[in-house]
PDB file of C-alpha atoms in Angstrom:
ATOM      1  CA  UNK A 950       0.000   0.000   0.000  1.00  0.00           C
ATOM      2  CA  UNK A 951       1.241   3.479  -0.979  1.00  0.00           C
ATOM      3  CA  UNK A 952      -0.463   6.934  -0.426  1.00  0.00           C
ATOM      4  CA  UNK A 953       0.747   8.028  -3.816  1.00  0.00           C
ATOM      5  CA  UNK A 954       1.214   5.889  -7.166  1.00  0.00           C
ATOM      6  CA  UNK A 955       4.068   4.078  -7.105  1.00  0.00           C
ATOM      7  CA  UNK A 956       6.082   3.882 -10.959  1.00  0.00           C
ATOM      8  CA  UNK A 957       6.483   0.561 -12.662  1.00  0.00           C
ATOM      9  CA  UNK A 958      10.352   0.019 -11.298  1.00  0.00           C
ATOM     10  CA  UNK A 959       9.081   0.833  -7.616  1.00  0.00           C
ATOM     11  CA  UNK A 960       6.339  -1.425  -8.139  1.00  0.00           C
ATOM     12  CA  UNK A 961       8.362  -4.230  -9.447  1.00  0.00           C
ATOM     13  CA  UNK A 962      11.179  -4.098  -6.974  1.00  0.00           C
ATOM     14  CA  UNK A 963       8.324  -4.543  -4.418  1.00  0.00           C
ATOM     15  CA  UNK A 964       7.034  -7.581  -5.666  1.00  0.00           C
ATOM     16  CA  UNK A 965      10.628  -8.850  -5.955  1.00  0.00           C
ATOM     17  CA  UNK A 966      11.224  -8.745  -2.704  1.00  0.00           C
ATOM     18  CA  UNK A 967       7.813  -9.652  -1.543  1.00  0.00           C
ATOM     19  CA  UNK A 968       8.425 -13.199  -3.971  1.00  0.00           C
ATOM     20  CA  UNK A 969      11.969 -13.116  -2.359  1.00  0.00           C
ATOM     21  CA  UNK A 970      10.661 -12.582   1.600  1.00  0.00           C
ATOM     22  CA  UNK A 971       8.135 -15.362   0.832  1.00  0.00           C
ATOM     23  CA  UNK A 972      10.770 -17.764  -0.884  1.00  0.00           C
ATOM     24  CA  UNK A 973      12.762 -17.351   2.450  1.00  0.00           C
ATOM     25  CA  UNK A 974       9.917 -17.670   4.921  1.00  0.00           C
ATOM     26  CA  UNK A 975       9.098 -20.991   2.900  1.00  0.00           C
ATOM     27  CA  UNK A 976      12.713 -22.240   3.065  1.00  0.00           C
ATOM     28  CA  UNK A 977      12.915 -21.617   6.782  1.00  0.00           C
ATOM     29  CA  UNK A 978       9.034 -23.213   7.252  1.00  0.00           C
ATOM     30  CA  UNK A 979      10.571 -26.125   5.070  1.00  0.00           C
ATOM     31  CA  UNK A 980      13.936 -26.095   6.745  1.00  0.00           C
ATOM     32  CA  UNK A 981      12.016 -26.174  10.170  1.00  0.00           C
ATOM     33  CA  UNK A 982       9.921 -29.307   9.398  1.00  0.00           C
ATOM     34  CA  UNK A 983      12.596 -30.727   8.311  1.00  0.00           C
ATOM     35  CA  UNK A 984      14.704 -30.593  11.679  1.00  0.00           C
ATOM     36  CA  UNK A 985      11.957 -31.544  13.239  1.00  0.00           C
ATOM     37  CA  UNK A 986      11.448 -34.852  11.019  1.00  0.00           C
ATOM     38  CA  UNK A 987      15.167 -35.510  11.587  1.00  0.00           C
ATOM     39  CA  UNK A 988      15.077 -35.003  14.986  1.00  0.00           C
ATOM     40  CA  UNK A 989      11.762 -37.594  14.993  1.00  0.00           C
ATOM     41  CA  UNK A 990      13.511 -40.157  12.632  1.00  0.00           C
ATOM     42  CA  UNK A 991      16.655 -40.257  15.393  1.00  0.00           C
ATOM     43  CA  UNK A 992      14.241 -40.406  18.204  1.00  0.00           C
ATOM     44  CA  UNK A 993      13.050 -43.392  16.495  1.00  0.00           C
ATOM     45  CA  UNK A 994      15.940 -44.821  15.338  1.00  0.00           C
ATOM     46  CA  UNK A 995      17.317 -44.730  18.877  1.00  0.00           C
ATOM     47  CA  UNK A 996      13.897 -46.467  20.620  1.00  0.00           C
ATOM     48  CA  UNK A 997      14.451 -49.503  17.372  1.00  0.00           C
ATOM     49  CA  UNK A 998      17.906 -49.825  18.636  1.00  0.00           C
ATOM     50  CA  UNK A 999      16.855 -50.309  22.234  1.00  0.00           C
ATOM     51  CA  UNK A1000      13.830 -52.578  21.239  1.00  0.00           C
ATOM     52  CA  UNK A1001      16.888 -54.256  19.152  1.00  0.00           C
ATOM     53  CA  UNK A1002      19.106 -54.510  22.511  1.00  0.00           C
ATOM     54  CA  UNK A1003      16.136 -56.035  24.138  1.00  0.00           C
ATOM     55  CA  UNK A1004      15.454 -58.431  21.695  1.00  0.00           C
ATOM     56  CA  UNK A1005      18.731 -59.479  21.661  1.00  0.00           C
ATOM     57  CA  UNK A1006      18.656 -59.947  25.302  1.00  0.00           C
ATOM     58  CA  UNK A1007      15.618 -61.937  25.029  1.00  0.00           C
ATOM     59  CA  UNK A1008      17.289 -64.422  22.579  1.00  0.00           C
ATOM     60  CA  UNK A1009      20.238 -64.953  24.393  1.00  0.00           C
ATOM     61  CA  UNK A1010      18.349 -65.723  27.553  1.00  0.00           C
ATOM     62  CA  UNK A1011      16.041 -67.883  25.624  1.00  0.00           C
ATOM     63  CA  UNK A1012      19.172 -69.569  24.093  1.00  0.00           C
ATOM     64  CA  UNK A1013      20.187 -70.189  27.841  1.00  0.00           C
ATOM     65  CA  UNK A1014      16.896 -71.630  29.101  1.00  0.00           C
ATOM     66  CA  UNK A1015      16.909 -74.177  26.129  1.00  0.00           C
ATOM     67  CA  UNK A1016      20.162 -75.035  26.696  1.00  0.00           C
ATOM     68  CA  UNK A1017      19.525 -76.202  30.246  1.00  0.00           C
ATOM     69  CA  UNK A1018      16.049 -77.111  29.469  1.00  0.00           C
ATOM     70  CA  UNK A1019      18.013 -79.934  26.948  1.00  0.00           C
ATOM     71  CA  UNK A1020      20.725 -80.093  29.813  1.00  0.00           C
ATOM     72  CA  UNK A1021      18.093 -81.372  32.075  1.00  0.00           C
ATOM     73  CA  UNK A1022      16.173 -83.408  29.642  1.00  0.00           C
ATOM     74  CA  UNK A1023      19.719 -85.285  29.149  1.00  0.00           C
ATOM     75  CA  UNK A1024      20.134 -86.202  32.808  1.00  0.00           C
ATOM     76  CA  UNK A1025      16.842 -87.350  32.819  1.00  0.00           C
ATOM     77  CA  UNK A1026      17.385 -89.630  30.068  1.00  0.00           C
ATOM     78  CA  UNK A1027      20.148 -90.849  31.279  1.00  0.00           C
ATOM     79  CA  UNK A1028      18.484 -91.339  34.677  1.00  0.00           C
ATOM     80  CA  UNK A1029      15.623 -93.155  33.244  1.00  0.00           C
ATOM     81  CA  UNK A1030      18.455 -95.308  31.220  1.00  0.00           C
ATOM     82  CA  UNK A1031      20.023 -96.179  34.441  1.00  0.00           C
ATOM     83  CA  UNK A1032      16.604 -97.093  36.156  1.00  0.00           C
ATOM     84  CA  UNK A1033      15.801 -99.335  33.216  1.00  0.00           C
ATOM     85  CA  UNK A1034      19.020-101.233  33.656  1.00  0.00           C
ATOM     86  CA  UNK A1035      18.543-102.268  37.545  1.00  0.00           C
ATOM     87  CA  UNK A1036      14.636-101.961  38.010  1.00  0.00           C
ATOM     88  CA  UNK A1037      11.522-103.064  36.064  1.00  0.00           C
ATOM     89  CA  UNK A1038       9.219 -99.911  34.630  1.00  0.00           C
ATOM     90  CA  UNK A1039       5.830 -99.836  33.218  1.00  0.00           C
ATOM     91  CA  UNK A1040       3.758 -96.963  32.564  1.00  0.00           C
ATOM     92  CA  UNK A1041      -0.034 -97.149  33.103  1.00  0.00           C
ATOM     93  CA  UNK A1042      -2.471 -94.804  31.330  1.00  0.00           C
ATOM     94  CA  UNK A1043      -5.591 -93.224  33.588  1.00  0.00           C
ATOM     95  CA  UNK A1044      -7.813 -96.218  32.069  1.00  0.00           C
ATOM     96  CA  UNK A1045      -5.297 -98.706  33.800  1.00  0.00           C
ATOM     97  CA  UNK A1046      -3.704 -99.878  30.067  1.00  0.00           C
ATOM     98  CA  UNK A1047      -0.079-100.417  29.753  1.00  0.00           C
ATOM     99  CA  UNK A1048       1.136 -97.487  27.841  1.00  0.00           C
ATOM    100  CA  UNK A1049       4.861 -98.498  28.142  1.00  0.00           C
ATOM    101  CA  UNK A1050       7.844-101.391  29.354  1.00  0.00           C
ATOM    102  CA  UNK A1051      11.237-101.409  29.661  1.00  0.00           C
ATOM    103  CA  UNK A1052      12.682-104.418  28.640  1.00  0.00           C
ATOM    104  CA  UNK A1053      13.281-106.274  32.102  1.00  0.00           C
ATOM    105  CA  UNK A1054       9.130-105.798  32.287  1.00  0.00           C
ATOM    106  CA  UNK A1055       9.559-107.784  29.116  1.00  0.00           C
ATOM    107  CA  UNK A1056      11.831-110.335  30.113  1.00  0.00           C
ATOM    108  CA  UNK A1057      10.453-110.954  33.267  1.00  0.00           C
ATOM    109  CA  UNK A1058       6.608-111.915  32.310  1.00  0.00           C
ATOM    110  CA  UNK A1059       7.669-113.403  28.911  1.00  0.00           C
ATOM    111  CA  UNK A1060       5.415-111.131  26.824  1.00  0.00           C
ATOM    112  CA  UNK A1061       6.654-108.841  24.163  1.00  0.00           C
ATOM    113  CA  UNK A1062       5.892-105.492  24.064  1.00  0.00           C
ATOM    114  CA  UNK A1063       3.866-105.249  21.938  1.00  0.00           C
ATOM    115  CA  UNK A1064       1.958-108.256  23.745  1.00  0.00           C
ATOM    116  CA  UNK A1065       2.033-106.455  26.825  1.00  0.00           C
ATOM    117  CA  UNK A1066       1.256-102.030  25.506  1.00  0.00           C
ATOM    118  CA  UNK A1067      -2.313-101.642  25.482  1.00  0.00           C
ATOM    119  CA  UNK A1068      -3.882-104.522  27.910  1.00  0.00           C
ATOM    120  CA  UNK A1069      -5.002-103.857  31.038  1.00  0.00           C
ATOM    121  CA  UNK A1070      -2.464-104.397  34.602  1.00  0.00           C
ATOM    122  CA  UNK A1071      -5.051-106.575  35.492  1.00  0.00           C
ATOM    123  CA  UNK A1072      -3.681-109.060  32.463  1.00  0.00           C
ATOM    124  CA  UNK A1073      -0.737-109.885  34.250  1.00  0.00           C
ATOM    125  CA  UNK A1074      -2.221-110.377  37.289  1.00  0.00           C
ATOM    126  CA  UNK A1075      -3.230-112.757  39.390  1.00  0.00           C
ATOM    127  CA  UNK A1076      -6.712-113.329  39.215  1.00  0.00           C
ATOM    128  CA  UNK A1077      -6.980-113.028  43.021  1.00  0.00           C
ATOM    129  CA  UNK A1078      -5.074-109.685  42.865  1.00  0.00           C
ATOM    130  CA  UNK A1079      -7.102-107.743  40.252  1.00  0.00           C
ATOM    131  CA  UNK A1080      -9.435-106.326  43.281  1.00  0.00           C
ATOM    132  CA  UNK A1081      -6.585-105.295  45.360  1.00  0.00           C
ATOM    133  CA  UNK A1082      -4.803-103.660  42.030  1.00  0.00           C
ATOM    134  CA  UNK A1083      -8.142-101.640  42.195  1.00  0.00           C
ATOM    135  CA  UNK A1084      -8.494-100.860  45.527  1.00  0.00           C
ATOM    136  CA  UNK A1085      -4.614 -99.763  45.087  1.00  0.00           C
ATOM    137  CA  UNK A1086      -6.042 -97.444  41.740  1.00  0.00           C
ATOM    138  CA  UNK A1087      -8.652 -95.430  44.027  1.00  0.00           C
ATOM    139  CA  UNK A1088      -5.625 -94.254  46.264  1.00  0.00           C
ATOM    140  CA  UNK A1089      -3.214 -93.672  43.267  1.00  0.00           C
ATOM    141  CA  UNK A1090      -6.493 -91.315  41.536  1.00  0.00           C
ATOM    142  CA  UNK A1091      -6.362 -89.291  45.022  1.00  0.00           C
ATOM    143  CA  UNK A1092      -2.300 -88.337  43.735  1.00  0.00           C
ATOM    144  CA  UNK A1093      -1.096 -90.846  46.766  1.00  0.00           C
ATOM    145  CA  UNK A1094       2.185 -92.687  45.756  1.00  0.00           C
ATOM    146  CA  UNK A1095       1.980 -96.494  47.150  1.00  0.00           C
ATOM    147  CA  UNK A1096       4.133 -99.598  47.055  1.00  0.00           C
ATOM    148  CA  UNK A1097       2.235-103.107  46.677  1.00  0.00           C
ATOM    149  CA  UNK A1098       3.434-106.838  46.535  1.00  0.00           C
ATOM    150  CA  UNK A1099       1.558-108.411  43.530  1.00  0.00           C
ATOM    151  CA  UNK A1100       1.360-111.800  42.074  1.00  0.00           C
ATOM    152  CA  UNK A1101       1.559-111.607  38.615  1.00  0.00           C
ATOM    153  CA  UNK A1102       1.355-114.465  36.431  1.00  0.00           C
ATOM    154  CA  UNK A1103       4.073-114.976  33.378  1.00  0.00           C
ATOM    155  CA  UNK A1104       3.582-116.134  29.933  1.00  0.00           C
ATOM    156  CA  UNK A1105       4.778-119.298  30.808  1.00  0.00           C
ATOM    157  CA  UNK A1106       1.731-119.602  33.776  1.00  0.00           C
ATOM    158  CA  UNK A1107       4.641-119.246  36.651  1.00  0.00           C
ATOM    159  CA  UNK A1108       3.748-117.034  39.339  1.00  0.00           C
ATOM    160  CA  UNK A1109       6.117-114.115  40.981  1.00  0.00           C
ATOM    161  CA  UNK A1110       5.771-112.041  43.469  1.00  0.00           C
ATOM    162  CA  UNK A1111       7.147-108.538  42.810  1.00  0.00           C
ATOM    163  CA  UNK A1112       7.088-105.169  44.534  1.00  0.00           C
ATOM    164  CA  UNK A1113       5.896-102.324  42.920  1.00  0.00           C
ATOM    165  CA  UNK A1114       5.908 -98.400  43.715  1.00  0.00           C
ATOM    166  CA  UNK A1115       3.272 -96.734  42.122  1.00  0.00           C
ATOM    167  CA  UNK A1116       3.777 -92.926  41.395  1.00  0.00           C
ATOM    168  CA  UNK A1117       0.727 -90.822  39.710  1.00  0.00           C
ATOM    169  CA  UNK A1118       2.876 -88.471  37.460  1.00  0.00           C
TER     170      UNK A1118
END
């Protein structure tokens, strides 16, 4: 604005430097955003690297845990090896069913086992036992651990007595 008319040279040095004061105003607005995106993408870049430290930390603790979780599984293999090699083992499903022998099991009452995995405990019983065996079964159900002498009865017909501890797992 001008209170008299302003010639054409006036005039166009004005809007010269109006287009020039604008240019700079946008290349500070620009220049602005732009620190301010820089400044964002570092913030960011920072928090990734932590959640990347973390991570890390995670794995290597995870690695650890495996490690002795196989440690562990190891010594119990090897435990369970040993037990196999001086005591008899069987493993009984909740329905009473042989789920697994060891091979002394197998030896000792003749069967194979694949004779023996899936019958009943009351197969190699004596017939005369079978109600103790599930007298014995009510207790083991309440999560009680109990030994028992039982006759059991061999391929071959012989009879044997034979302790057994019975652990609910």
């Amino acid at each position: 604005a001008a209170f008299t008319e302003l010639e054409d040279y006036k005039r166009d040095f004005v809007e010269k430097l109006s287009e020039s004061i604008a240019s700079t105003l946008n290349a500070v607005k620009v220049n602005i955003r732009t620190a301010h995106l820089l400044e964002q993408s570092q913030q960011q870049a920072e928090e990734l690297s932590a959640q990347e430290e973390e991570m890390r930390q995670n794995m290597e603790e995870m690695q650890a845990i495996q490690e002795e979780a196989r440690r562990r599984e190891e010594q119990l293999t090897i435990t369970i090896k040993a037990i196999d090699n001086v005591f008899g083992r069987m493993e009984l499903d909740s329905k009473k069913r042989i789920r697994n022998v060891n091979e002394r099991i197998v030896k000792l009452f003749g069967y194979t086992q694949k004779a023996l995995i899936g019958k009943t405990f009351a197969f190699v019983l004596k017939e005369s036992q079978v109600s103790n065996f599930e007298l014995l079964w009510s207790e083991l159900e309440q999560g009680e651990m109990k030994e028992e002498t039982f006759v059991i009865k061999t391929k071959k017909g012989n009879e044997m007595k034979l302790s057994f501890v019975f652990s609910p797992v």
